CSV table of C-alpha atoms and ligand atoms in Angstrom, one decimal:
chain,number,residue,atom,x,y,z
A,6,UNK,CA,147.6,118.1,57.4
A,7,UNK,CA,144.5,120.1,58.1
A,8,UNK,CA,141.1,118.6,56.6
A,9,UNK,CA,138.6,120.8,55.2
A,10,UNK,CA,135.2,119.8,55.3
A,11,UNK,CA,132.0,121.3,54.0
A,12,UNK,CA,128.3,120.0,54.3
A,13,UNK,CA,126.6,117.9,52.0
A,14,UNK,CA,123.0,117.6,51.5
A,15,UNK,CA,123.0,114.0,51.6
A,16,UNK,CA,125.0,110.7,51.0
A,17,UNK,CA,124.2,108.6,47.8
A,18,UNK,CA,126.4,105.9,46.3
A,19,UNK,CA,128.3,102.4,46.3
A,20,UNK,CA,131.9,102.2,47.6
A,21,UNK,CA,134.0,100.1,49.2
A,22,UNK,CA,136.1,100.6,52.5
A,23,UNK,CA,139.9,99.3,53.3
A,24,UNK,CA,140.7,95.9,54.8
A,25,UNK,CA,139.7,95.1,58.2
A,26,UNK,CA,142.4,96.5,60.4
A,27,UNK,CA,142.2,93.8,63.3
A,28,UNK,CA,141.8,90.8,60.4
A,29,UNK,CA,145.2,92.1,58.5
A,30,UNK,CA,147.3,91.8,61.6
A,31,UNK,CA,146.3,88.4,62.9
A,32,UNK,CA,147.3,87.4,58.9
A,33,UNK,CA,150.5,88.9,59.5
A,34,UNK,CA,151.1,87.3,62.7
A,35,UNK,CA,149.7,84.0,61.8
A,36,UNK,CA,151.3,83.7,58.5
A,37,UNK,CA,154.8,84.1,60.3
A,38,UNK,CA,154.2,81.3,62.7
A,39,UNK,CA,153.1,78.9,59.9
A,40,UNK,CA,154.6,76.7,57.6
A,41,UNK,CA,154.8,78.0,53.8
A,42,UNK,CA,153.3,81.0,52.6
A,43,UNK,CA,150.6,83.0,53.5
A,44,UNK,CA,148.9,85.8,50.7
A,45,UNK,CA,146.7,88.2,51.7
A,46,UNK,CA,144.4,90.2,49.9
A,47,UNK,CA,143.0,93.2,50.4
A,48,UNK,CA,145.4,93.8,53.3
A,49,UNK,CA,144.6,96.9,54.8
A,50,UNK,CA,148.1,99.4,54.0
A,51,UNK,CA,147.3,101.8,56.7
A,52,UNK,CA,149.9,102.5,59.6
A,53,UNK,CA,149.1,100.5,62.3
A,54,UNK,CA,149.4,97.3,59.7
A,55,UNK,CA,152.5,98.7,58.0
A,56,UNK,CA,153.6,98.5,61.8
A,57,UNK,CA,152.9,95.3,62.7
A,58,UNK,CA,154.6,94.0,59.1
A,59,UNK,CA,157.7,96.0,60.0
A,60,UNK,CA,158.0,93.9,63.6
A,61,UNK,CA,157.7,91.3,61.6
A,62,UNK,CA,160.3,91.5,59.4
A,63,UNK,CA,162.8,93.0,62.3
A,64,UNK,CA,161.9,89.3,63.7
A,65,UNK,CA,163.5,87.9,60.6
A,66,UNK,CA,160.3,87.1,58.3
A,67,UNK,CA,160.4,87.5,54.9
A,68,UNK,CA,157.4,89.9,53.8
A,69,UNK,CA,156.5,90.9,50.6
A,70,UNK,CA,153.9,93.6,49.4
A,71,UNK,CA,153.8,92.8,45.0
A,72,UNK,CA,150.8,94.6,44.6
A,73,UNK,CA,148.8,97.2,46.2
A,74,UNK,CA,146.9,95.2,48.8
A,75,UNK,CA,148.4,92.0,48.5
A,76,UNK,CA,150.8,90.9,51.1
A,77,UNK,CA,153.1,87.6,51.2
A,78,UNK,CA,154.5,85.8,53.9
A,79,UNK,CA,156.9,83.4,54.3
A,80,UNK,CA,156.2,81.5,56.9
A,81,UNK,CA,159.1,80.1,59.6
A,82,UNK,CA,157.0,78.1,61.7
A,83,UNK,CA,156.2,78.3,65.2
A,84,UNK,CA,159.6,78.5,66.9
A,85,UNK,CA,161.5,80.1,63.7
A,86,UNK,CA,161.4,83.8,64.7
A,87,UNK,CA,165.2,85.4,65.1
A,88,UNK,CA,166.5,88.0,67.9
A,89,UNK,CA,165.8,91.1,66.9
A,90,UNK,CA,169.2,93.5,66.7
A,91,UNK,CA,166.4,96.8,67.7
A,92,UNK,CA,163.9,97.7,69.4
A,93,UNK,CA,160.4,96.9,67.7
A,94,UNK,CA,158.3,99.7,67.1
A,95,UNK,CA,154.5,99.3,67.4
A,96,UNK,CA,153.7,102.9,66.5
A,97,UNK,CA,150.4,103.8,67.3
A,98,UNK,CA,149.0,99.9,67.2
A,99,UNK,CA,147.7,98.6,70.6
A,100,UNK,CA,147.2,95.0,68.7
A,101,UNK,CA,150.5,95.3,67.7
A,102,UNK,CA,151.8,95.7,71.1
A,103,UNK,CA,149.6,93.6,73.0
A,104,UNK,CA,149.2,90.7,70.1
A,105,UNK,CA,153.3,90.7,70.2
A,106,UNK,CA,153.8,91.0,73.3
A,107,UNK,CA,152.1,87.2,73.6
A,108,UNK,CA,153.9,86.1,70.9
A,109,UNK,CA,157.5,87.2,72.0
A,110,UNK,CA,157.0,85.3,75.6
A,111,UNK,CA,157.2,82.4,73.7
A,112,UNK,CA,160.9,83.0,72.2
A,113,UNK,CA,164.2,81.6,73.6
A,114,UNK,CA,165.4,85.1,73.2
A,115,UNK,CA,164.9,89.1,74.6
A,116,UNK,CA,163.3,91.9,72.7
A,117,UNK,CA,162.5,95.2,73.6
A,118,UNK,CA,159.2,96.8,72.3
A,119,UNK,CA,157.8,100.4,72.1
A,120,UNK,CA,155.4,102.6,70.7
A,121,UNK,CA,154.8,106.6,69.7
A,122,UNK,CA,153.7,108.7,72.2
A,123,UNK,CA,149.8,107.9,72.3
A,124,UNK,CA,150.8,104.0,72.9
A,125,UNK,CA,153.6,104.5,75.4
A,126,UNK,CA,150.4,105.9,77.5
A,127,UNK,CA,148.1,102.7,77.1
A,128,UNK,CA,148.0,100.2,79.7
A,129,UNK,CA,150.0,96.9,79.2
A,130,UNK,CA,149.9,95.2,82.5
A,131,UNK,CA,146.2,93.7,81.7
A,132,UNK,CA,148.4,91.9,79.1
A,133,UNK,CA,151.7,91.4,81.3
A,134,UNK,CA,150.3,90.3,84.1
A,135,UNK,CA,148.8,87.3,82.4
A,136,UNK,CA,151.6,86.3,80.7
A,137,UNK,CA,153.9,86.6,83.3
A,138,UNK,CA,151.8,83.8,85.0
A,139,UNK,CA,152.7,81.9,82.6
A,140,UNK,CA,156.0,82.3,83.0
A,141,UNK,CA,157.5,84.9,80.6
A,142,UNK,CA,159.6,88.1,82.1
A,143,UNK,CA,158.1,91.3,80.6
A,144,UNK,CA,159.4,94.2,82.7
A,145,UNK,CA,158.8,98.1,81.8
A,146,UNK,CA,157.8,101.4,83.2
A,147,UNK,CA,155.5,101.3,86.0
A,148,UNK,CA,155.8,97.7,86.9
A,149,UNK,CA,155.7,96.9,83.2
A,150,UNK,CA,152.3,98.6,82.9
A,151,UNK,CA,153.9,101.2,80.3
A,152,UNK,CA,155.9,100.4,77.2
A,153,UNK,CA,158.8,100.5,76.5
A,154,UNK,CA,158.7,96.8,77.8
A,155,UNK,CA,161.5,94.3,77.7
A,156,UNK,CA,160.5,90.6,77.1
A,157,UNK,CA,162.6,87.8,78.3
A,158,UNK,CA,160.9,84.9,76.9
A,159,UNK,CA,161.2,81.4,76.7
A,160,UNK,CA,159.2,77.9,77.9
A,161,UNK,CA,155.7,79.1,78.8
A,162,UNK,CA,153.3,77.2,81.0
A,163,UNK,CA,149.5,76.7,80.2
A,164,UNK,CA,147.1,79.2,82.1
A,165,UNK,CA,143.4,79.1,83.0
A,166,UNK,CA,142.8,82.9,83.2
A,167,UNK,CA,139.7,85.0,83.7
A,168,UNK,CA,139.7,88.8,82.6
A,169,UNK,CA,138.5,91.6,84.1
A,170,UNK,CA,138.3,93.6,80.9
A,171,UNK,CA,136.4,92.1,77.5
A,172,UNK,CA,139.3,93.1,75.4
A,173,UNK,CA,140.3,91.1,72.3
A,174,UNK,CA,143.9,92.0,72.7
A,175,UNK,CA,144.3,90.5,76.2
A,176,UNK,CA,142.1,87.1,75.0
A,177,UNK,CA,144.5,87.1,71.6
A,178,UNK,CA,148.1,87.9,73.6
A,179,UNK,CA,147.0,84.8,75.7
A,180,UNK,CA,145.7,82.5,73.1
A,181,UNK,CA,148.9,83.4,71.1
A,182,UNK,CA,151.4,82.8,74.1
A,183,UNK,CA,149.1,79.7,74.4
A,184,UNK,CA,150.9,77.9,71.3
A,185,UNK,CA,154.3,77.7,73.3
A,186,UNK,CA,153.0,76.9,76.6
A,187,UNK,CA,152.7,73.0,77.1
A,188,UNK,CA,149.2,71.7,77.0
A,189,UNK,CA,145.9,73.9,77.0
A,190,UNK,CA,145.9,77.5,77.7
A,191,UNK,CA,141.8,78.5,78.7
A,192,UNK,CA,141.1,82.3,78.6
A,193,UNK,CA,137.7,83.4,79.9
A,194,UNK,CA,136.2,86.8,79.2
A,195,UNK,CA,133.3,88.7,81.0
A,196,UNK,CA,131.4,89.0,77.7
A,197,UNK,CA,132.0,88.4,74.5
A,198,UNK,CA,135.0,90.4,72.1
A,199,UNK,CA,135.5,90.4,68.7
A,200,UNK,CA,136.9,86.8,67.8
A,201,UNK,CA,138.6,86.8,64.8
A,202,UNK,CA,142.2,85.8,66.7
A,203,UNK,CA,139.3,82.3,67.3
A,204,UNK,CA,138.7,82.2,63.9
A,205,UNK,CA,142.1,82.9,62.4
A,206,UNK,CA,143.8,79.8,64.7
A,207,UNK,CA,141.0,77.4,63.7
A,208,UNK,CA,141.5,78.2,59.5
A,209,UNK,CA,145.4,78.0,60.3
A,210,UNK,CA,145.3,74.5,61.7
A,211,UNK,CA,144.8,75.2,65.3
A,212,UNK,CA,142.9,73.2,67.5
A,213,UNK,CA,140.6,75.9,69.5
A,214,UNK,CA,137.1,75.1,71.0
A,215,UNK,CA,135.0,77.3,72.5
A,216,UNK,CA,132.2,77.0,75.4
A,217,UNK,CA,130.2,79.8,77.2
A,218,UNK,CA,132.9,82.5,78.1
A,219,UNK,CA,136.0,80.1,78.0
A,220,UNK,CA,138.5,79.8,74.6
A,221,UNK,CA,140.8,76.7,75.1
A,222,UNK,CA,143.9,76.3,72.8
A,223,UNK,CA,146.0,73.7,73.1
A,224,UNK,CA,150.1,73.9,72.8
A,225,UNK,CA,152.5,73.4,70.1
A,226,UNK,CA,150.5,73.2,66.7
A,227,UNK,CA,151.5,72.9,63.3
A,228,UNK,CA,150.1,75.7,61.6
A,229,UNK,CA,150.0,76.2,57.8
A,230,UNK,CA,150.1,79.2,55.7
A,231,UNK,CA,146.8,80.2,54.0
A,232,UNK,CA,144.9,82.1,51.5
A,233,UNK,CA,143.3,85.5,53.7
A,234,UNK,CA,140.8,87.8,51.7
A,235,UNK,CA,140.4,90.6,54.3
A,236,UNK,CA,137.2,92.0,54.7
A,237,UNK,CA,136.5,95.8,54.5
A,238,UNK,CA,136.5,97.3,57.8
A,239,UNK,CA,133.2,97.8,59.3
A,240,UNK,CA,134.8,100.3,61.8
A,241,UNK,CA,135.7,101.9,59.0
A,242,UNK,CA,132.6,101.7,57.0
A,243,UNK,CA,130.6,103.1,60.1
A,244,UNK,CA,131.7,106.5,59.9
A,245,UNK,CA,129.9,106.2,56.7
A,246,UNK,CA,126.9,104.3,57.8
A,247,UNK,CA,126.3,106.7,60.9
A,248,UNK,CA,126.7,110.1,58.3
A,249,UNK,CA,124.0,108.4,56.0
A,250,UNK,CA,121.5,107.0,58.5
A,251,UNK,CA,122.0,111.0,60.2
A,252,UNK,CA,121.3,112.5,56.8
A,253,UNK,CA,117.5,111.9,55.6
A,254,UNK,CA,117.4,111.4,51.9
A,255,UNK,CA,120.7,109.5,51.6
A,256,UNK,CA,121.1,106.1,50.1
A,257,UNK,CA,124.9,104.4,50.4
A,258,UNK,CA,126.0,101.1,49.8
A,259,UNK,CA,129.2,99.8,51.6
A,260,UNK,CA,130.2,96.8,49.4
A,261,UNK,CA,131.9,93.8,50.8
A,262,UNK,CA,132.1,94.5,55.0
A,263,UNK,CA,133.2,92.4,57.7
A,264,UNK,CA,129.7,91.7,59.3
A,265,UNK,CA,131.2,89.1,62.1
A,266,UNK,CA,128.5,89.3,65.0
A,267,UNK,CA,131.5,90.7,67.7
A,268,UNK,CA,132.0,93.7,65.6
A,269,UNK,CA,128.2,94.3,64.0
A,270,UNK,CA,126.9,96.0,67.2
A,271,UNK,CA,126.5,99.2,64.9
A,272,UNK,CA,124.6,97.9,62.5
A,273,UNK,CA,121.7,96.4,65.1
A,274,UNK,CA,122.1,100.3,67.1
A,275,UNK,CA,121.8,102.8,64.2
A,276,UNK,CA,118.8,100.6,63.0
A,277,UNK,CA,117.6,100.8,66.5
A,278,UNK,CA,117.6,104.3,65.8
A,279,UNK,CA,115.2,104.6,62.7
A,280,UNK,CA,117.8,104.0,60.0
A,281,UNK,CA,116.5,101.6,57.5
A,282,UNK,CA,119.5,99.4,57.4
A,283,UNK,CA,119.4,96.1,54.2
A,284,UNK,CA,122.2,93.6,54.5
A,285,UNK,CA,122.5,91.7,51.3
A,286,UNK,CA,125.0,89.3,49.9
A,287,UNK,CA,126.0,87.6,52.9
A,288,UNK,CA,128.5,85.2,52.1
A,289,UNK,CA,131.5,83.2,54.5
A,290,UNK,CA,134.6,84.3,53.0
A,291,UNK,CA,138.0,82.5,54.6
A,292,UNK,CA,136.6,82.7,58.5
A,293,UNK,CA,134.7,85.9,58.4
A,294,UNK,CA,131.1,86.7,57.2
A,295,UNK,CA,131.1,89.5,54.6
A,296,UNK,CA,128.2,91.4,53.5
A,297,UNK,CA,127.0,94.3,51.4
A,298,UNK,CA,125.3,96.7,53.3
A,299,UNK,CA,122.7,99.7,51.8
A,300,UNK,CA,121.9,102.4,54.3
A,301,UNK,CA,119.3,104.8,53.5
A,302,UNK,CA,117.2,107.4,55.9
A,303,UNK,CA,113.7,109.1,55.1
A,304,UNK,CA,113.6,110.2,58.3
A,305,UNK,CA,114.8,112.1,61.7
A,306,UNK,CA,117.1,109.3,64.3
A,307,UNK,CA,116.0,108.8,67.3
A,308,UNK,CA,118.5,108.7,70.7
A,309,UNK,CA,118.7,105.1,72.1
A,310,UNK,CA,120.9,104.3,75.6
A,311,UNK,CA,123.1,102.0,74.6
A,312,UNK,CA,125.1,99.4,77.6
A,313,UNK,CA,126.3,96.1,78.9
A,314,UNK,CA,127.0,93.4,76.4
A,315,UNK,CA,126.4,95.9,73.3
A,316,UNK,CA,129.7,98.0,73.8
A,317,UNK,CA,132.7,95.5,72.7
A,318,UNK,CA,130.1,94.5,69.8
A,319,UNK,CA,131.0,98.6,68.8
A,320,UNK,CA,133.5,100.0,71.1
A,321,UNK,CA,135.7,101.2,68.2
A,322,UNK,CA,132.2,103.0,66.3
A,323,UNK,CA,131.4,105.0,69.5
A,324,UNK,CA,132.8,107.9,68.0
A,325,UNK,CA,130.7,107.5,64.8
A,326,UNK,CA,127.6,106.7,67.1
A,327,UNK,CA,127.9,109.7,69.1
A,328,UNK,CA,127.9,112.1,66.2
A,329,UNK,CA,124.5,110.0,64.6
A,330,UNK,CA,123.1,110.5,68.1
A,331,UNK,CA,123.9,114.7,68.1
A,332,UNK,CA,121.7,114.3,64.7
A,333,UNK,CA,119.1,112.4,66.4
A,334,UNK,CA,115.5,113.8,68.2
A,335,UNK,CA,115.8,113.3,72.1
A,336,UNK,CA,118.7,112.1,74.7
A,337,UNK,CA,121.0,109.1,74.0
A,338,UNK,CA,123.0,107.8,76.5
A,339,UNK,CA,126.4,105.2,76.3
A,340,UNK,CA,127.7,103.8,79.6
A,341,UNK,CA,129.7,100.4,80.5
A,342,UNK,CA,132.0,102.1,77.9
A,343,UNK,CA,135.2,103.2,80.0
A,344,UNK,CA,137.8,101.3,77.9
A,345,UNK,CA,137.3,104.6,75.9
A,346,UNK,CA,139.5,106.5,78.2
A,347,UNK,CA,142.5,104.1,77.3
A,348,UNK,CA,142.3,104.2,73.7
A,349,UNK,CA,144.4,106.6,71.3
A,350,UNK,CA,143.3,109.3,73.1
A,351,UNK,CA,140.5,109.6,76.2
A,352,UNK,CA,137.8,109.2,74.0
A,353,UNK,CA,135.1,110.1,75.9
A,354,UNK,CA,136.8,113.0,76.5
A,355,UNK,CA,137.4,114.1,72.7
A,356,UNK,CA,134.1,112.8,71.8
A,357,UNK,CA,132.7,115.8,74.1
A,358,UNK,CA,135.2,118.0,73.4
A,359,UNK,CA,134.5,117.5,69.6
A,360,UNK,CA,130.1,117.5,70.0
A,361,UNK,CA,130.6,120.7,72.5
A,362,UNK,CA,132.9,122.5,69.6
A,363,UNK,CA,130.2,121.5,67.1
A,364,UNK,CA,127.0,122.7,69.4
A,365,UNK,CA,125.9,119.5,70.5
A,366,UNK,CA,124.5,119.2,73.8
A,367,UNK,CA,127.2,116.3,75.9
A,368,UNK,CA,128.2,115.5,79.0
A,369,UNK,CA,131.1,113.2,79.9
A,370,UNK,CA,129.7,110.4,82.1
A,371,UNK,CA,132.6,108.5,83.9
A,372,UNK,CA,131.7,105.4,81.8
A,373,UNK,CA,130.0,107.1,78.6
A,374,UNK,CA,128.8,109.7,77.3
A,375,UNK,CA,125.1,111.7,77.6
A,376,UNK,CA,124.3,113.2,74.5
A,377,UNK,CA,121.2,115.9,74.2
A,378,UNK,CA,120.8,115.3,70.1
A,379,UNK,CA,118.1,117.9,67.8
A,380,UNK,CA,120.5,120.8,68.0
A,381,UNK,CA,121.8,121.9,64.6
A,382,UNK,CA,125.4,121.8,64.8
A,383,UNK,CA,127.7,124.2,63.2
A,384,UNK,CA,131.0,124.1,61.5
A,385,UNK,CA,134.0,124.8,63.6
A,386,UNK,CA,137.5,124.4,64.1
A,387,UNK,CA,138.4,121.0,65.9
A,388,UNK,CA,141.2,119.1,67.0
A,389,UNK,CA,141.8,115.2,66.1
A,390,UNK,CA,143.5,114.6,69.1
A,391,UNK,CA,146.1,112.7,67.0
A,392,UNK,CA,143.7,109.8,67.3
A,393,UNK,CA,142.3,108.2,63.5
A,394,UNK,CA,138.3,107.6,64.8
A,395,UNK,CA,138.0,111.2,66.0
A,396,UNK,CA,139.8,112.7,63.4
A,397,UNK,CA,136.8,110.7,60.9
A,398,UNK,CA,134.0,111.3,63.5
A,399,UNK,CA,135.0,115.5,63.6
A,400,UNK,CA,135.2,114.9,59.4
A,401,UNK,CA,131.6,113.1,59.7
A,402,UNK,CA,130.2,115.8,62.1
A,403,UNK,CA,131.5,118.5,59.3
A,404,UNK,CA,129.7,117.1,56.3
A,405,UNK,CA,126.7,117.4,58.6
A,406,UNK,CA,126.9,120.9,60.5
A,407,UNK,CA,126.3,124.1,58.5
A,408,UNK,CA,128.9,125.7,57.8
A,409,UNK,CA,132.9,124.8,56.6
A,410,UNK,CA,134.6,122.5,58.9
A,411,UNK,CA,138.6,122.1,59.5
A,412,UNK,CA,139.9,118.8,61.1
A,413,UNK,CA,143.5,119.9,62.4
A,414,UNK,CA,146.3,117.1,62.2
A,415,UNK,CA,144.1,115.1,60.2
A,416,UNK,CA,146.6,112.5,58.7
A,417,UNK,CA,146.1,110.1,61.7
A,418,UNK,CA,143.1,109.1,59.3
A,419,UNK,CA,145.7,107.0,57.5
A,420,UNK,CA,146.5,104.8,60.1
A,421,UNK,CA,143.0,103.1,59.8
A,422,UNK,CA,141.3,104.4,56.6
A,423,UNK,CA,144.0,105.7,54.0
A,424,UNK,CA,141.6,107.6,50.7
A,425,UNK,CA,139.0,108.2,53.6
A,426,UNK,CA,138.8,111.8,51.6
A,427,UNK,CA,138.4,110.1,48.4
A,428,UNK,CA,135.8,108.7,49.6
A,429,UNK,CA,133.6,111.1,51.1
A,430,UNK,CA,133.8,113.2,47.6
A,431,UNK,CA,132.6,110.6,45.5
A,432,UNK,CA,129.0,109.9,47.9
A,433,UNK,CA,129.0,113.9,48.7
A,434,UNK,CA,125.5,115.2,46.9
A,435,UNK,CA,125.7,119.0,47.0
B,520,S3P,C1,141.2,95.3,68.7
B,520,S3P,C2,140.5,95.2,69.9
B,520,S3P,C3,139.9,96.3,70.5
B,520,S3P,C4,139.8,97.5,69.6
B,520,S3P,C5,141.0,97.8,68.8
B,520,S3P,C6,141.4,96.5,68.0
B,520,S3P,C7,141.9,94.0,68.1
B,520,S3P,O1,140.7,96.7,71.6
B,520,S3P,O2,139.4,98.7,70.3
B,520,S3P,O3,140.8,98.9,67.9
B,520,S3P,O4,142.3,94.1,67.0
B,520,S3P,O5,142.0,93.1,68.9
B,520,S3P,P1,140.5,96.0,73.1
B,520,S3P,O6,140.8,94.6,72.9
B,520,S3P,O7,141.5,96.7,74.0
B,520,S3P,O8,139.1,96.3,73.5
């Protein structure tokens, strides 16, 4: 499906954006490890969830879906997964994979796993290395750096283990293998990731404590199934922060988003910037802060460099971010950011590709981007690179370019923000 897009004047309105994508698979996974039933709400129904729920189930859970946006499981408890009779499929889901793939090394039994094209190309062995030290057989292509991947699991022993990488799916496939292993599993990071596999284990009953860099878990826990109201997606709602704060005279409110300080970083950078940024009802809701947030722009961005500690806090809005900073007066500059090369697609490399088709003045850096912003960019045709966030960022860089716009292969936007389309035409002001 190609996406047409044509510019708007500016962005007024309230909406609200789909579940947190990370949030809705740790209720999935969680919920099957734990005794009696888990419901979530506001479960986000795009792929990459749907995925994870359809492991699930080939791993003998009972999963319901009643409503739109309501999800039941019926928890087995920890060691009440079955053999699977097929290969798993993780799609286009990295957390699927690499949250799984910590899970299964705990089984008494062997599984195969696999992914669509995009996945089969991500690395696994920053996952399968760890757990193979503690004591699981995971063997694919390229020394079981590249899915498919066969798991051969069974008794796991604790680990201390420092990363390399801040990724959240490393940490998580740990601290999940961690409930098999006997005793206390301790994963340090380099800098902080998005926590919410932390803050998920603590509300299901899991004994986790946290100091500097290091998560400890300890073995064997009874978990039990709980009530999960998903937050919306503030990966999701940045696409929509980033067009606003870019377009001067807009005013948007984004109800009810995830605002968890690991994730926020785009909140903090786009103000940074010069848009006027008001967070308001800030509540705790289950283990995540949620917040409304207005966005609203009198004036002209400016480019920021952006580094360091910053980039897990947003690593999934870079996209977004880039196409604000084409918008903006002066020269912004991301670095520290290579984990972009080994997401759904290279994306620094389709971040440029997409800015150069548009006008923009970028360069690739070999850990960022360099982006020359004033320029007025102009409508074009542009490839999604089958990846979801590009596909939304070219969308994004349309409503703001004069001229029409066409997003090729577009429906990749459904595996993190289904009615994204919906949603632009109700904020676009003509
Ligand atoms: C995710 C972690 C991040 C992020 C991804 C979702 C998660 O990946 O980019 O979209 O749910 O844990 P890394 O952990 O590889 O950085």
């Amino acid at each position: 499906m190609d996406l047409l897009v044509k510019p708007v004047r500016t962005l007024r309105g309230t909406v609200t954006v789909p579940g947190d994508k990370s949030v809705s698979h740790r209720a999935v996974m969680l919920g099957a490890l734990a005794r009696g039933e888990t419901v979530i709400k506001n479960f986000l129904a795009g792929k990459d969830c749907l995925s994870t729920i359809d492991c699930f189930r080939k791993l003998g859970i009972d999963i319901k879906m009643p409503v739109a946006g309501t999800v039941r499981v019926r928890g087995r408890e920890l060691h009440g997964l079955s053999e699977p009779e097929d290969i798993l499929d993780a799609g286009n889901s990295g957390t699927t994979m690499r949250l799984l793939l910590g899970i299964l090394s705990g089984q008494p039994f062997f599984s195969v796993i696999t992914g669509d094209r995009s996945l089969r190309r991500r690395p696994m062995a920053r996952v399968t290395g760890p757990l193979g030290l503690m004591g699981a057989r995971v063997e694919g292509r390229r020394n079981g750096n590249l899915a498919p991947l066969a798991v051969r699991g069974g008794r796991l022993k604790p680990i201390t283990f420092t990363s390399k990488v801040a990724s959240a799916q490393v940490k998580s496939a740990v601290l999940l293998a961690g409930l098999f292993a006997e005793g206390e599993t301790v994963f340090t990071e380099p800098c902080r990731s998005r926590d919410h596999t932390e803050r998920m284990l603590r509300q299901f009953g899991a004994e986790v404590d946290i100091s500097g860099g290091s998560i400890r878990v300890k073995g064997h826990p009874g978990l039990t199934g709980q009530k999960v109201n998903v937050p919306g997606d503030i990966s999701s709602a940045a696409f929509l922060m980033a067009a606003a704060a870019a377009l001067p005279g807009s005013d948007l409110t984004l109800q009810g988003v995830g605002v968890n300080p690991a994730r926020n970083g785009i909140i903090e950078v786009l103000s940074d910037m010069g848009a006027e940024i008001e967070i308001f009802n800030y509540r705790q809701e289950g283990a995540e802060p949620v917040a409304d947030i207005r966005v609203s722009n009198s004036k002209k961005l400016s480019g920021i460099s952006v580094g360091g500690k910053m980039i897990p806090r947003l690593i999934d809005d870079i996209p977004a971010l880039a196409v604000a900073a084409a918008m903006a007066e002066g020269k912004t500059e991301i670095r520290d950011a290579g984990e972009l090369k080994v997401k759904e697609s290279n994306r620094i490399y389709a971040v440029a590709d997409l800015l150069a088709g548009f006008g923009a003045g970028v360069e690739e850096l070999t850990d960022g981007l360099l982006i020359r912003g004033g320029r007025d960019l102009k409508g074009c045709i542009c490839k999604s690179h089958g990846d979801h966030r590009i596909a939304m960022a070219a969308a994004v860089a349309g409503l703001l370019a004069g001229g029409e716009t066409v997003v090729l292969n577009a429906e990749c936007i459904d595996i993190s923000f289904p009615g994204f389309y919906d949603v632009l035409k109700n904020i676009r002001v003509e």
